[in-house]
mmCIF file of C-alpha atoms and ligand atoms in Angstrom:
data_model
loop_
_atom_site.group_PDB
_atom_site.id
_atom_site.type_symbol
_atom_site.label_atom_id
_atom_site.label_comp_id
_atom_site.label_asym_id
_atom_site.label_seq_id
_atom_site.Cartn_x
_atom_site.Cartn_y
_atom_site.Cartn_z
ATOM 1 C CA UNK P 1275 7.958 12.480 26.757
ATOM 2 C CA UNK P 1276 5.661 9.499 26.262
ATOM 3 C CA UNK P 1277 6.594 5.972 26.255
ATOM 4 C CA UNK P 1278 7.621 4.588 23.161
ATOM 5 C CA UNK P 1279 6.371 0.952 24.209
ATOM 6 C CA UNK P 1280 2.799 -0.293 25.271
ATOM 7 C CA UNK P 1281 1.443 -0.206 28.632
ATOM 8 C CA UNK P 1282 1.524 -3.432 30.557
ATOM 9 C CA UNK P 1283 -1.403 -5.544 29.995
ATOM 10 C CA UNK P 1284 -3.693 -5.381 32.408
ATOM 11 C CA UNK P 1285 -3.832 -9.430 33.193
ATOM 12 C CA UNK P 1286 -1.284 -12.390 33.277
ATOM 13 C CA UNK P 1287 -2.046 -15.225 30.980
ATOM 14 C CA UNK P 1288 -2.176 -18.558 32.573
ATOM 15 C CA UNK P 1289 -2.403 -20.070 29.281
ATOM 16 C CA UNK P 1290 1.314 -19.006 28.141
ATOM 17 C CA UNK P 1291 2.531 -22.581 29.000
ATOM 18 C CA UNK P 1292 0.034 -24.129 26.590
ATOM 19 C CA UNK P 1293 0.760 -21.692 24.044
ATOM 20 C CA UNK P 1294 3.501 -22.160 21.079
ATOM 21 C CA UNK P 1295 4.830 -19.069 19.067
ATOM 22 C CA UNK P 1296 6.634 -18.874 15.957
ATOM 23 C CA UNK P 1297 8.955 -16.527 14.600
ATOM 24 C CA UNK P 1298 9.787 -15.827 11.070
ATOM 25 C CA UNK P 1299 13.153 -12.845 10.763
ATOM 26 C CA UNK P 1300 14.908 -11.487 7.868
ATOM 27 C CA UNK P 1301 18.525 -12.023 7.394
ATOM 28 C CA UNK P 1302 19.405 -8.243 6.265
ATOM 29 C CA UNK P 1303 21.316 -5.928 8.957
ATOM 30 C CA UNK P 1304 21.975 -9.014 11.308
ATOM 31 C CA UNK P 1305 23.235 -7.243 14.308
ATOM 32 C CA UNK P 1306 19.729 -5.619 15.095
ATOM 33 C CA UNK P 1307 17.729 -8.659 13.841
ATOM 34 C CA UNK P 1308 19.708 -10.695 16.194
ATOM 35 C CA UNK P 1309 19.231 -8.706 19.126
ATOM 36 C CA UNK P 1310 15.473 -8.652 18.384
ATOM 37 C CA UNK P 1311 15.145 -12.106 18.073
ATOM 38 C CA UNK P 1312 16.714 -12.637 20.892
ATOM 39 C CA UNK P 1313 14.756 -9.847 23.064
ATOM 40 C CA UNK P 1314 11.571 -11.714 21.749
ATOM 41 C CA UNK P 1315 12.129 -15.208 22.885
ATOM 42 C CA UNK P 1316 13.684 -13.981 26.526
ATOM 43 C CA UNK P 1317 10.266 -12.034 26.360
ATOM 44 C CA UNK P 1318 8.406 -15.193 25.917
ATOM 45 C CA UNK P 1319 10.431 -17.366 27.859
ATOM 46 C CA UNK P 1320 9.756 -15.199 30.984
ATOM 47 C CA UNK P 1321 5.758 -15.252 29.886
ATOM 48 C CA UNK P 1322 5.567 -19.108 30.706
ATOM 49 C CA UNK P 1323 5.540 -19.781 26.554
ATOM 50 C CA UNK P 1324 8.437 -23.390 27.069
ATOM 51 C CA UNK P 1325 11.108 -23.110 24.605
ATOM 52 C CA UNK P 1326 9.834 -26.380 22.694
ATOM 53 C CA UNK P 1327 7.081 -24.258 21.527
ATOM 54 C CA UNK P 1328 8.870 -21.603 20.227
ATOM 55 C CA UNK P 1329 9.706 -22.040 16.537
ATOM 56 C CA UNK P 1330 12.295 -19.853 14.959
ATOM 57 C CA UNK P 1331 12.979 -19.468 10.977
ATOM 58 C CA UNK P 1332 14.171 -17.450 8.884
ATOM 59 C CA UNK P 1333 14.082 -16.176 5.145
ATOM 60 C CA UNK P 1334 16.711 -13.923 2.942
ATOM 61 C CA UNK P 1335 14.688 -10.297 3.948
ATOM 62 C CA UNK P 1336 11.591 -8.234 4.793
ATOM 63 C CA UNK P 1337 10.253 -8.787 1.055
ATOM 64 C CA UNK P 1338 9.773 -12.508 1.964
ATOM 65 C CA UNK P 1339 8.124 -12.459 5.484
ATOM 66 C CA UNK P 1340 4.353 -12.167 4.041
ATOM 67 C CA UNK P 1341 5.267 -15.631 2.385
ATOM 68 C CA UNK P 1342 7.240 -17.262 5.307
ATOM 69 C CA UNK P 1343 4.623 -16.245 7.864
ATOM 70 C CA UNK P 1344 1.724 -17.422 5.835
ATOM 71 C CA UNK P 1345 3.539 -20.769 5.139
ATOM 72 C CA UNK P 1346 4.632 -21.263 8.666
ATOM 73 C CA UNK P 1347 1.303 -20.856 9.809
ATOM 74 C CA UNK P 1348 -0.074 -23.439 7.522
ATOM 75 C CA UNK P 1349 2.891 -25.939 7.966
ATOM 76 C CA UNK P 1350 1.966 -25.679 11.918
ATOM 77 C CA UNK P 1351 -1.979 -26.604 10.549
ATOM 78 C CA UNK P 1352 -0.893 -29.399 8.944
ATOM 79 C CA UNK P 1353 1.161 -30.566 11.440
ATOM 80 C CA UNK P 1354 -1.644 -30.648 14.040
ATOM 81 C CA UNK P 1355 -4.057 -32.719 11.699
ATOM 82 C CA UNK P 1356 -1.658 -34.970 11.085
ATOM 83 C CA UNK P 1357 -0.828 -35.439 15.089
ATOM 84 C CA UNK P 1358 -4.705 -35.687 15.123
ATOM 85 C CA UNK P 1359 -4.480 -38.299 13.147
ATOM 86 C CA UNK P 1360 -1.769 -39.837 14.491
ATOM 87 C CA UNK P 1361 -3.850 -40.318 17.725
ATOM 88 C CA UNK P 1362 -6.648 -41.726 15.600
ATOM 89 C CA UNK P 1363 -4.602 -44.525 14.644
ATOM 90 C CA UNK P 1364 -2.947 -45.532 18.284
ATOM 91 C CA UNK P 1365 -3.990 -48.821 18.758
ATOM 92 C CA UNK P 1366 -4.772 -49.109 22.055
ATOM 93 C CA UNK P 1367 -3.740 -47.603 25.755
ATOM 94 C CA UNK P 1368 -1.411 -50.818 26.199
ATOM 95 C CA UNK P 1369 0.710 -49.081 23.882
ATOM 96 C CA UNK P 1370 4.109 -48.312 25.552
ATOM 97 C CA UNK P 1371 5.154 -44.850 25.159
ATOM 98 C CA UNK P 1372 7.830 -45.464 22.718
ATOM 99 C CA UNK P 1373 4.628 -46.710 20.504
ATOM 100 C CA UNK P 1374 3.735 -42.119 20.480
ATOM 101 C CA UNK P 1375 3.802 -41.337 16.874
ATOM 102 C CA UNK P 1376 6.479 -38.593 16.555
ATOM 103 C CA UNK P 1377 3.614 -36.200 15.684
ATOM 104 C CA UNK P 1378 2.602 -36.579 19.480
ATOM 105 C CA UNK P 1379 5.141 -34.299 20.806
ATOM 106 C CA UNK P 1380 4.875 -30.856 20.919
ATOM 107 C CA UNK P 1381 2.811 -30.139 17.688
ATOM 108 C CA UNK P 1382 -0.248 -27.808 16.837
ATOM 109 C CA UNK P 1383 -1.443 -25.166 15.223
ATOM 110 C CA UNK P 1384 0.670 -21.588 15.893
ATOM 111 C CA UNK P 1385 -1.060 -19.640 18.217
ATOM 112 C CA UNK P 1386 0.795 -16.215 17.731
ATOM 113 C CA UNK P 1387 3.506 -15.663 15.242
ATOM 114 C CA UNK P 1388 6.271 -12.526 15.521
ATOM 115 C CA UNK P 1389 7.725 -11.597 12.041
ATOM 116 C CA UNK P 1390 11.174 -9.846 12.308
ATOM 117 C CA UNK P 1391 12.520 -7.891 10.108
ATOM 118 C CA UNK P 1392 14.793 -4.440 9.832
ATOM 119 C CA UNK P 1393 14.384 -2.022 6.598
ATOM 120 C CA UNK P 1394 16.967 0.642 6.725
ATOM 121 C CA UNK P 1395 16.752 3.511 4.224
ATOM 122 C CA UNK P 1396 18.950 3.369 1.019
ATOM 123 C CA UNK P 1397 19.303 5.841 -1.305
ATOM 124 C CA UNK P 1398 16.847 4.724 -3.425
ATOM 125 C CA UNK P 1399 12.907 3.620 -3.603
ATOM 126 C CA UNK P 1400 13.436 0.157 -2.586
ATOM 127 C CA UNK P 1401 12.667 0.775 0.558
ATOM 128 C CA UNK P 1402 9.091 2.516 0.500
ATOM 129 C CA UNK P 1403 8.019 -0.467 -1.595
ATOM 130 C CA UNK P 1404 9.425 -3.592 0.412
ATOM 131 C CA UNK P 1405 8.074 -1.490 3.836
ATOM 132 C CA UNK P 1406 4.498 -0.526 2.486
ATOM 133 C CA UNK P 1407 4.223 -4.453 0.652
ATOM 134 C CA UNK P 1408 5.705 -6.213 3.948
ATOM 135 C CA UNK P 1409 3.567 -4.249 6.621
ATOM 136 C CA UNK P 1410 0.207 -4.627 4.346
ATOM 137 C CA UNK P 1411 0.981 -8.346 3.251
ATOM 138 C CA UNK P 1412 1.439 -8.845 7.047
ATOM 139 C CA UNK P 1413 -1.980 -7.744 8.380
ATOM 140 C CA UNK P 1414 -3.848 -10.064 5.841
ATOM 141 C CA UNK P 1415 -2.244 -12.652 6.867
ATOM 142 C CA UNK P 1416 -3.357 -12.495 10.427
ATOM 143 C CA UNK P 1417 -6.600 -11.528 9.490
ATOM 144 C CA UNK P 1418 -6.930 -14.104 6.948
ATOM 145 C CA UNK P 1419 -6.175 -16.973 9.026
ATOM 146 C CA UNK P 1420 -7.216 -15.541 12.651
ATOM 147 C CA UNK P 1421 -3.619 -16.538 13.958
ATOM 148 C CA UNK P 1422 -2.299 -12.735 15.604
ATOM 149 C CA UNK P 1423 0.701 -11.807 13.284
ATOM 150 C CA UNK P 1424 2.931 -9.136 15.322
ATOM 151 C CA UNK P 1425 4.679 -6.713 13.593
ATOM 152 C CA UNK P 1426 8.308 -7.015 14.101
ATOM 153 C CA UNK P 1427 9.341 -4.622 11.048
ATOM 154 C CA UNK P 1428 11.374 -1.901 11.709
ATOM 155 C CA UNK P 1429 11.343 1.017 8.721
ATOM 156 C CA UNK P 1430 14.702 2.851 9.924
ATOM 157 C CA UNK P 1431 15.805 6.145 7.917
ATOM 158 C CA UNK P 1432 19.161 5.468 9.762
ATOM 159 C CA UNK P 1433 21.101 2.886 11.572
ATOM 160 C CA UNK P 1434 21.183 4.548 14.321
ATOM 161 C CA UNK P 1435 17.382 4.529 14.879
ATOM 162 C CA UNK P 1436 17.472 0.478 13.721
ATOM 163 C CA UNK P 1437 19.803 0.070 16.712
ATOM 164 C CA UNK P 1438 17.981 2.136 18.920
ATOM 165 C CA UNK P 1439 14.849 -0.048 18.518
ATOM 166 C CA UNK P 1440 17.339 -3.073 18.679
ATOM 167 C CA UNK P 1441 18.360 -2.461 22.388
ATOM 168 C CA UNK P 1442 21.916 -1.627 21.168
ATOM 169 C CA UNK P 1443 23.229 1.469 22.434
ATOM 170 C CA UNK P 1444 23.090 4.055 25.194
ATOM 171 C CA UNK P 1445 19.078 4.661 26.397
ATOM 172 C CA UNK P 1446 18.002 2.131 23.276
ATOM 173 C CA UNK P 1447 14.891 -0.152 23.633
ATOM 174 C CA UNK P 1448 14.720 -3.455 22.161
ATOM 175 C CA UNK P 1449 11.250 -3.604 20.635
ATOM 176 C CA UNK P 1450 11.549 -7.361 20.703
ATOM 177 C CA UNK P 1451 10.694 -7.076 24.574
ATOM 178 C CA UNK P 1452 7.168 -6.038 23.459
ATOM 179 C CA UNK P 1453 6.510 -7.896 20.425
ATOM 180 C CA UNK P 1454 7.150 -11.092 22.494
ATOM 181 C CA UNK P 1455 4.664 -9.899 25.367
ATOM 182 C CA UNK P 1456 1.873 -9.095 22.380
ATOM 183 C CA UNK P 1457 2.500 -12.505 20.983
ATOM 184 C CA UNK P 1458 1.350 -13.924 24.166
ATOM 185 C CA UNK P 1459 -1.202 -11.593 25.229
ATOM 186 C CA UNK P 1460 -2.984 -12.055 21.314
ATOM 187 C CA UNK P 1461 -2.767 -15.565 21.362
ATOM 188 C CA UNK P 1462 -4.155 -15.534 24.579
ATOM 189 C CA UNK P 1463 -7.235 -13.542 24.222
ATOM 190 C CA UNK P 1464 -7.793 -14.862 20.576
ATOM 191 C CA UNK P 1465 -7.989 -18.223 21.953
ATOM 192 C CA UNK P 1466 -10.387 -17.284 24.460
ATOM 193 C CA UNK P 1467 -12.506 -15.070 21.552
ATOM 194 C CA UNK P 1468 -12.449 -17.924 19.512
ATOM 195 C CA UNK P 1469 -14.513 -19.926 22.530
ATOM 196 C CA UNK P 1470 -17.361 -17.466 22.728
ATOM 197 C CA UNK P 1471 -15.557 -15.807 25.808
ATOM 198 C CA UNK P 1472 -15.533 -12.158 26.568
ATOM 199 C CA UNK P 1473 -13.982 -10.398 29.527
ATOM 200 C CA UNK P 1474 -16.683 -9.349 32.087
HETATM 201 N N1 LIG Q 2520 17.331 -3.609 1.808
HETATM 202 C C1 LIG Q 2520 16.756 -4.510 2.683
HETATM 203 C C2 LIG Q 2520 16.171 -5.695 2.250
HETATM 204 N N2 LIG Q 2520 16.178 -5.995 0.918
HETATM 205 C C3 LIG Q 2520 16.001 -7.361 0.420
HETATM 206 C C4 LIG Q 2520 14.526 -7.712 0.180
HETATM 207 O O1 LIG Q 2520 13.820 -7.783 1.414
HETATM 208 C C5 LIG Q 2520 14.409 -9.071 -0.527
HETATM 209 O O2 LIG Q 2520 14.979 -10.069 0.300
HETATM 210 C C6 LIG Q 2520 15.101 -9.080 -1.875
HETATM 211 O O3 LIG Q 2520 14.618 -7.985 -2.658
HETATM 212 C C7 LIG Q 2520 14.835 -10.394 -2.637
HETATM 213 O O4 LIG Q 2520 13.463 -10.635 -2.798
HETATM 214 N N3 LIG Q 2520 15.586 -6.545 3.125
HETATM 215 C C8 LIG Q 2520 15.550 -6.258 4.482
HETATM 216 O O5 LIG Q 2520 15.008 -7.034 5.284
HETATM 217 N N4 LIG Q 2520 16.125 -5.087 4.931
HETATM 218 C C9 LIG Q 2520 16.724 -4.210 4.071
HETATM 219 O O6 LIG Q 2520 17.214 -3.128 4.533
HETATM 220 C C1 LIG Q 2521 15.602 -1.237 2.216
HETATM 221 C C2 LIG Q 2521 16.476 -1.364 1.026
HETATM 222 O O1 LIG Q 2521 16.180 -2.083 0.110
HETATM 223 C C3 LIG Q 2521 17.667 -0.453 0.946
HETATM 224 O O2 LIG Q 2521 18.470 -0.699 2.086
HETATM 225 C C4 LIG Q 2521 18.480 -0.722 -0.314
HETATM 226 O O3 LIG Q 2521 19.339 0.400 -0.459
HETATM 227 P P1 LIG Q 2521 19.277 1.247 -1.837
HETATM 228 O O4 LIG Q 2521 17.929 1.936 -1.887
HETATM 229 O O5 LIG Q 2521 20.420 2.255 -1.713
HETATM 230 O O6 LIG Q 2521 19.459 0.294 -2.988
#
């Protein structure tokens, strides 16, 4: 039976360390979102990504992480120009280090972000819609703004296949392992592709 996860990827990412993550979940069916979340950061942690530059938020469901994706992204943009600015205006290197504007610390623009979210089945049609809208809003984000969106959405027919993906349960995988390991390896190479650099 083949592997229901990706392969390994073929190189380690020095740059983890440098690199800061965000991560948008849902709030519907808590128990597997939870354990996501949670298998996502322990996958960046153990990257090199610090935990200061891992942002977490969330909104009320699946419907809403297009918007809270997109708007993270461009709070973390705005953010950065304003720490760029901030440095712009230090007076001079005599400055004590109390004199850092707050926007000094660890700010900048996302390089990856993970949206998390868990559609189970109902008995209605709710479900094909918020899925097919999410999934489809998702990927124009990313390629809108260049910053790698992972998909962190899983379309259940059952609970038991939610929790399966979670990590809860006998033989279950918790996707949130490899979204947190394509976070880093996307923001990784995308910062390299956005330098002119190509593997040789
Ligand atoms: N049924 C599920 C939902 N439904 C809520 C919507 O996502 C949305 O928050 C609401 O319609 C208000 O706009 N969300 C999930 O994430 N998972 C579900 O199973
Ligand atoms: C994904 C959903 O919106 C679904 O869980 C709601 O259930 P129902 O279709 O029975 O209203």
């Amino acid at each position: 039976m083949l592997e229901k996860r990706p392969a390994a990827a073929p190189t380690s990412f020095p740059l983890a360390s440098t690199l800061r993550i965000g991560i948008v979940h849902a709030r519907w069916n808590t128990e597997c979102i939870d354990a996501l979340v949670k298998g996502s950061v322990d996958s960046l942690l153990k990257s090199g990504v610090k935990k200061e530059n891992i942002h977490i938020e969330s909104v009320p469901g699946s419907w809403e992480l297009p918007h809270g994706t997109s708007r993270m992204i461009a709070a973390s943009q705005i953010q950065a120009s304003s720490a760029a600015t901030d440095l712009m205006g230090a007076t001079s290197l005599l400055d004590g280090e109390d004199s850092k504007p707050e926007s000094q610390t660890s700010s900048g623009p996302l390089d990856a972000i993970i949206s998390i979210g868990v559609l189970i089945k109902g008995s209605t049609m709710h479900f094909e819609y918020i899925s097919e809208a999410c999934v489809h809003g998702l990927m124009r984000i990313g390629l809108d703004t260049n910053v790698p969106v992972i998909l962190g959405v899983l379309t259940a027919l059952t609970e038991e296949q939610a929790k399966q993906r979670s990590g809860i349960g006998a033989n279950a995988h918790n996707h949130g392992e490899d979204w947190g390991a394509a976070a880093v390896e996307m923001a990784s190479k995308t910062k390299g592709w956005a330098e002119g650099k190509l593997a040789k």
